[in-house]
Amino acid sequence: MDNPAADITLTPAAAKRVAAIAAKQQKPAILRLAVEGGGCSGFQYRFGLADAPEPDDTVTETDGVSLVVDDISLDLVRGSAVDFVESLGGSAFQVTNPNAASGCGCGSSFSI
């Protein structure tokens, strides 16, 4: 891990939402971002609470909340920011990924 903060960031809005969800579920405030094959554009983001970081995870912290990403997923999301957005269409975690060549309307799928 040279500079994990430069690899991926968690916005304060996302950190606040993770903290609220974790408190409600009585879990640690650790958000895991993973990339899986599938979705309408080739890859899709998967979010979930983690109990602890894995040995190969990159960990970044914002306002006491950790974002963990495994090495394989990190290659696809390096330089990204994870945000929490509330709009008329609903509220969701959103990844601003500079590596994505295209995305989809739902915002949860992308291609390289």
mmCIF file with all atom_site columns, N, CA, C and O in Angstrom, residues 18 22-24 30 36 41 43 45 55 57 60 64 68 70 73 79 83 86 89 91 98 103 108 111:
data_model
loop_
_atom_site.group_PDB
_atom_site.id
_atom_site.type_symbol
_atom_site.label_atom_id
_atom_site.label_alt_id
_atom_site.label_comp_id
_atom_site.label_asym_id
_atom_site.label_entity_id
_atom_site.label_seq_id
_atom_site.pdbx_PDB_ins_code
_atom_site.Cartn_x
_atom_site.Cartn_y
_atom_site.Cartn_z
_atom_site.occupancy
_atom_site.B_iso_or_equiv
_atom_site.pdbx_formal_charge
_atom_site.auth_seq_id
_atom_site.auth_comp_id
_atom_site.auth_asym_id
_atom_site.auth_atom_id
_atom_site.pdbx_PDB_model_num
ATOM 1   N N  . VAL A 1 18  ? -22.775 5.177  6.183   1.00 0.00 ? 18  VAL A N  1
ATOM 2   C CA . VAL A 1 18  ? -22.235 3.888  6.641   1.00 0.00 ? 18  VAL A CA 1
ATOM 3   C C  . VAL A 1 18  ? -22.299 3.821  8.160   1.00 0.00 ? 18  VAL A C  1
ATOM 4   O O  . VAL A 1 18  ? -22.714 2.806  8.729   1.00 0.00 ? 18  VAL A O  1
ATOM 5   N N  . ALA A 1 22  ? -24.330 0.992  10.131  1.00 0.00 ? 22  ALA A N  1
ATOM 6   C CA . ALA A 1 22  ? -23.571 0.108  11.021  1.00 0.00 ? 22  ALA A CA 1
ATOM 7   C C  . ALA A 1 22  ? -24.103 0.175  12.446  1.00 0.00 ? 22  ALA A C  1
ATOM 8   O O  . ALA A 1 22  ? -24.230 -0.854 13.123  1.00 0.00 ? 22  ALA A O  1
ATOM 9   N N  . ALA A 1 23  ? -24.433 1.374  12.910  1.00 0.00 ? 23  ALA A N  1
ATOM 10  C CA . ALA A 1 23  ? -24.968 1.528  14.266  1.00 0.00 ? 23  ALA A CA 1
ATOM 11  C C  . ALA A 1 23  ? -26.301 0.811  14.401  1.00 0.00 ? 23  ALA A C  1
ATOM 12  O O  . ALA A 1 23  ? -26.561 0.126  15.399  1.00 0.00 ? 23  ALA A O  1
ATOM 13  N N  . LYS A 1 24  ? -27.142 0.921  13.376  1.00 0.00 ? 24  LYS A N  1
ATOM 14  C CA . LYS A 1 24  ? -28.451 0.277  13.398  1.00 0.00 ? 24  LYS A CA 1
ATOM 15  C C  . LYS A 1 24  ? -28.316 -1.245 13.436  1.00 0.00 ? 24  LYS A C  1
ATOM 16  O O  . LYS A 1 24  ? -29.079 -1.936 14.096  1.00 0.00 ? 24  LYS A O  1
ATOM 17  N N  . ILE A 1 30  ? -17.495 -0.382 8.738   1.00 0.00 ? 30  ILE A N  1
ATOM 18  C CA . ILE A 1 30  ? -16.570 -0.761 7.673   1.00 0.00 ? 30  ILE A CA 1
ATOM 19  C C  . ILE A 1 30  ? -17.404 -1.122 6.440   1.00 0.00 ? 30  ILE A C  1
ATOM 20  O O  . ILE A 1 30  ? -18.168 -2.077 6.460   1.00 0.00 ? 30  ILE A O  1
ATOM 21  N N  . GLU A 1 36  ? -17.803 -7.173 -9.275  1.00 0.00 ? 36  GLU A N  1
ATOM 22  C CA . GLU A 1 36  ? -18.115 -8.512 -9.770  1.00 0.00 ? 36  GLU A CA 1
ATOM 23  C C  . GLU A 1 36  ? -18.440 -8.441 -11.248 1.00 0.00 ? 36  GLU A C  1
ATOM 24  O O  . GLU A 1 36  ? -18.889 -7.411 -11.738 1.00 0.00 ? 36  GLU A O  1
ATOM 25  N N  . SER A 1 41  ? -23.510 -3.674 -17.995 1.00 0.00 ? 41  SER A N  1
ATOM 26  C CA . SER A 1 41  ? -22.361 -3.133 -18.719 1.00 0.00 ? 41  SER A CA 1
ATOM 27  C C  . SER A 1 41  ? -21.086 -3.955 -18.580 1.00 0.00 ? 41  SER A C  1
ATOM 28  O O  . SER A 1 41  ? -20.048 -3.554 -19.063 1.00 0.00 ? 41  SER A O  1
ATOM 29  N N  . PHE A 1 43  ? -19.402 -5.120 -15.588 1.00 0.00 ? 43  PHE A N  1
ATOM 30  C CA . PHE A 1 43  ? -19.009 -5.229 -14.182 1.00 0.00 ? 43  PHE A CA 1
ATOM 31  C C  . PHE A 1 43  ? -20.062 -4.532 -13.348 1.00 0.00 ? 43  PHE A C  1
ATOM 32  O O  . PHE A 1 43  ? -20.730 -3.603 -13.807 1.00 0.00 ? 43  PHE A O  1
ATOM 33  N N  . TYR A 1 45  ? -20.896 -3.016 -9.164  1.00 0.00 ? 45  TYR A N  1
ATOM 34  C CA . TYR A 1 45  ? -20.415 -2.738 -7.821  1.00 0.00 ? 45  TYR A CA 1
ATOM 35  C C  . TYR A 1 45  ? -21.266 -3.490 -6.817  1.00 0.00 ? 45  TYR A C  1
ATOM 36  O O  . TYR A 1 45  ? -22.472 -3.606 -6.976  1.00 0.00 ? 45  TYR A O  1
ATOM 37  N N  . PRO A 1 55  ? -6.587  -9.440 4.886   1.00 0.00 ? 55  PRO A N  1
ATOM 38  C CA . PRO A 1 55  ? -5.162  -9.100 4.755   1.00 0.00 ? 55  PRO A CA 1
ATOM 39  C C  . PRO A 1 55  ? -4.791  -8.395 3.451   1.00 0.00 ? 55  PRO A C  1
ATOM 40  O O  . PRO A 1 55  ? -3.890  -7.555 3.438   1.00 0.00 ? 55  PRO A O  1
ATOM 41  N N  . ASP A 1 57  ? -6.710  -6.342 1.683   1.00 0.00 ? 57  ASP A N  1
ATOM 42  C CA . ASP A 1 57  ? -7.545  -5.166 1.445   1.00 0.00 ? 57  ASP A CA 1
ATOM 43  C C  . ASP A 1 57  ? -6.738  -3.874 1.486   1.00 0.00 ? 57  ASP A C  1
ATOM 44  O O  . ASP A 1 57  ? -5.788  -3.740 2.256   1.00 0.00 ? 57  ASP A O  1
ATOM 45  N N  . THR A 1 60  ? -9.127  2.716  3.483   1.00 0.00 ? 60  THR A N  1
ATOM 46  C CA . THR A 1 60  ? -9.079  4.170  3.607   1.00 0.00 ? 60  THR A CA 1
ATOM 47  C C  . THR A 1 60  ? -10.125 4.569  4.630   1.00 0.00 ? 60  THR A C  1
ATOM 48  O O  . THR A 1 60  ? -11.121 3.868  4.812   1.00 0.00 ? 60  THR A O  1
ATOM 49  N N  . GLY A 1 64  ? -13.770 8.391  10.757  1.00 0.00 ? 64  GLY A N  1
ATOM 50  C CA . GLY A 1 64  ? -13.869 7.203  11.603  1.00 0.00 ? 64  GLY A CA 1
ATOM 51  C C  . GLY A 1 64  ? -14.515 6.004  10.939  1.00 0.00 ? 64  GLY A C  1
ATOM 52  O O  . GLY A 1 64  ? -14.710 4.981  11.573  1.00 0.00 ? 64  GLY A O  1
ATOM 53  N N  . VAL A 1 68  ? -13.091 -0.596 2.625   1.00 0.00 ? 68  VAL A N  1
ATOM 54  C CA . VAL A 1 68  ? -12.133 -1.639 2.296   1.00 0.00 ? 68  VAL A CA 1
ATOM 55  C C  . VAL A 1 68  ? -12.423 -2.176 0.897   1.00 0.00 ? 68  VAL A C  1
ATOM 56  O O  . VAL A 1 68  ? -13.580 -2.330 0.509   1.00 0.00 ? 68  VAL A O  1
ATOM 57  N N  . ASP A 1 70  ? -10.749 -5.116 -1.950  1.00 0.00 ? 70  ASP A N  1
ATOM 58  C CA . ASP A 1 70  ? -9.759  -6.161 -2.211  1.00 0.00 ? 70  ASP A CA 1
ATOM 59  C C  . ASP A 1 70  ? -8.882  -5.781 -3.400  1.00 0.00 ? 70  ASP A C  1
ATOM 60  O O  . ASP A 1 70  ? -9.239  -4.919 -4.204  1.00 0.00 ? 70  ASP A O  1
ATOM 61  N N  . SER A 1 73  ? -10.496 -6.039 -7.047  1.00 0.00 ? 73  SER A N  1
ATOM 62  C CA . SER A 1 73  ? -11.478 -4.976 -7.283  1.00 0.00 ? 73  SER A CA 1
ATOM 63  C C  . SER A 1 73  ? -10.797 -3.615 -7.386  1.00 0.00 ? 73  SER A C  1
ATOM 64  O O  . SER A 1 73  ? -11.197 -2.772 -8.189  1.00 0.00 ? 73  SER A O  1
ATOM 65  N N  . GLY A 1 79  ? -8.609  5.253  -8.005  1.00 0.00 ? 79  GLY A N  1
ATOM 66  C CA . GLY A 1 79  ? -8.864  6.657  -8.298  1.00 0.00 ? 79  GLY A CA 1
ATOM 67  C C  . GLY A 1 79  ? -10.323 7.056  -8.127  1.00 0.00 ? 79  GLY A C  1
ATOM 68  O O  . GLY A 1 79  ? -10.675 8.216  -8.347  1.00 0.00 ? 79  GLY A O  1
ATOM 69  N N  . ASP A 1 83  ? -19.548 7.802  -2.903  1.00 0.00 ? 83  ASP A N  1
ATOM 70  C CA . ASP A 1 83  ? -20.383 8.851  -2.332  1.00 0.00 ? 83  ASP A CA 1
ATOM 71  C C  . ASP A 1 83  ? -21.743 8.257  -1.984  1.00 0.00 ? 83  ASP A C  1
ATOM 72  O O  . ASP A 1 83  ? -22.097 7.167  -2.427  1.00 0.00 ? 83  ASP A O  1
ATOM 73  N N  . GLU A 1 86  ? -28.590 11.309 -2.418  1.00 0.00 ? 86  GLU A N  1
ATOM 74  C CA . GLU A 1 86  ? -30.040 11.258 -2.228  1.00 0.00 ? 86  GLU A CA 1
ATOM 75  C C  . GLU A 1 86  ? -30.680 12.131 -3.301  1.00 0.00 ? 86  GLU A C  1
ATOM 76  O O  . GLU A 1 86  ? -30.300 13.278 -3.473  1.00 0.00 ? 86  GLU A O  1
ATOM 77  N N  . GLY A 1 89  ? -35.079 10.040 -7.290  1.00 0.00 ? 89  GLY A N  1
ATOM 78  C CA . GLY A 1 89  ? -35.121 8.635  -7.694  1.00 0.00 ? 89  GLY A CA 1
ATOM 79  C C  . GLY A 1 89  ? -34.782 7.671  -6.569  1.00 0.00 ? 89  GLY A C  1
ATOM 80  O O  . GLY A 1 89  ? -34.876 6.468  -6.742  1.00 0.00 ? 89  GLY A O  1
ATOM 81  N N  . SER A 1 91  ? -32.128 6.948  -2.865  1.00 0.00 ? 91  SER A N  1
ATOM 82  C CA . SER A 1 91  ? -30.804 7.203  -2.297  1.00 0.00 ? 91  SER A CA 1
ATOM 83  C C  . SER A 1 91  ? -29.961 5.946  -2.453  1.00 0.00 ? 91  SER A C  1
ATOM 84  O O  . SER A 1 91  ? -30.472 4.834  -2.357  1.00 0.00 ? 91  SER A O  1
ATOM 85  N N  . PRO A 1 98  ? -13.113 6.867  -12.584 1.00 0.00 ? 98  PRO A N  1
ATOM 86  C CA . PRO A 1 98  ? -12.453 7.418  -13.768 1.00 0.00 ? 98  PRO A CA 1
ATOM 87  C C  . PRO A 1 98  ? -12.009 6.333  -14.762 1.00 0.00 ? 98  PRO A C  1
ATOM 88  O O  . PRO A 1 98  ? -11.699 6.636  -15.904 1.00 0.00 ? 98  PRO A O  1
ATOM 89  N N  . GLY A 1 103 ? -21.116 3.396  -18.646 1.00 0.00 ? 103 GLY A N  1
ATOM 90  C CA . GLY A 1 103 ? -21.919 2.944  -17.518 1.00 0.00 ? 103 GLY A CA 1
ATOM 91  C C  . GLY A 1 103 ? -23.322 2.638  -17.983 1.00 0.00 ? 103 GLY A C  1
ATOM 92  O O  . GLY A 1 103 ? -23.588 2.514  -19.176 1.00 0.00 ? 103 GLY A O  1
ATOM 93  N N  . SER A 1 108 ? -25.032 1.316  -11.294 1.00 0.00 ? 108 SER A N  1
ATOM 94  C CA . SER A 1 108 ? -24.372 0.278  -10.507 1.00 0.00 ? 108 SER A CA 1
ATOM 95  C C  . SER A 1 108 ? -23.570 -0.671 -11.383 1.00 0.00 ? 108 SER A C  1
ATOM 96  O O  . SER A 1 108 ? -23.017 -1.641 -10.909 1.00 0.00 ? 108 SER A O  1
ATOM 97  N N  . SER A 1 111 ? -18.349 -0.576 -17.643 1.00 0.00 ? 111 SER A N  1
ATOM 98  C CA . SER A 1 111 ? -17.413 -1.344 -18.460 1.00 0.00 ? 111 SER A CA 1
ATOM 99  C C  . SER A 1 111 ? -16.096 -0.572 -18.520 1.00 0.00 ? 111 SER A C  1
ATOM 100 O O  . SER A 1 111 ? -16.065 0.633  -18.324 1.00 0.00 ? 111 SER A O  1
#
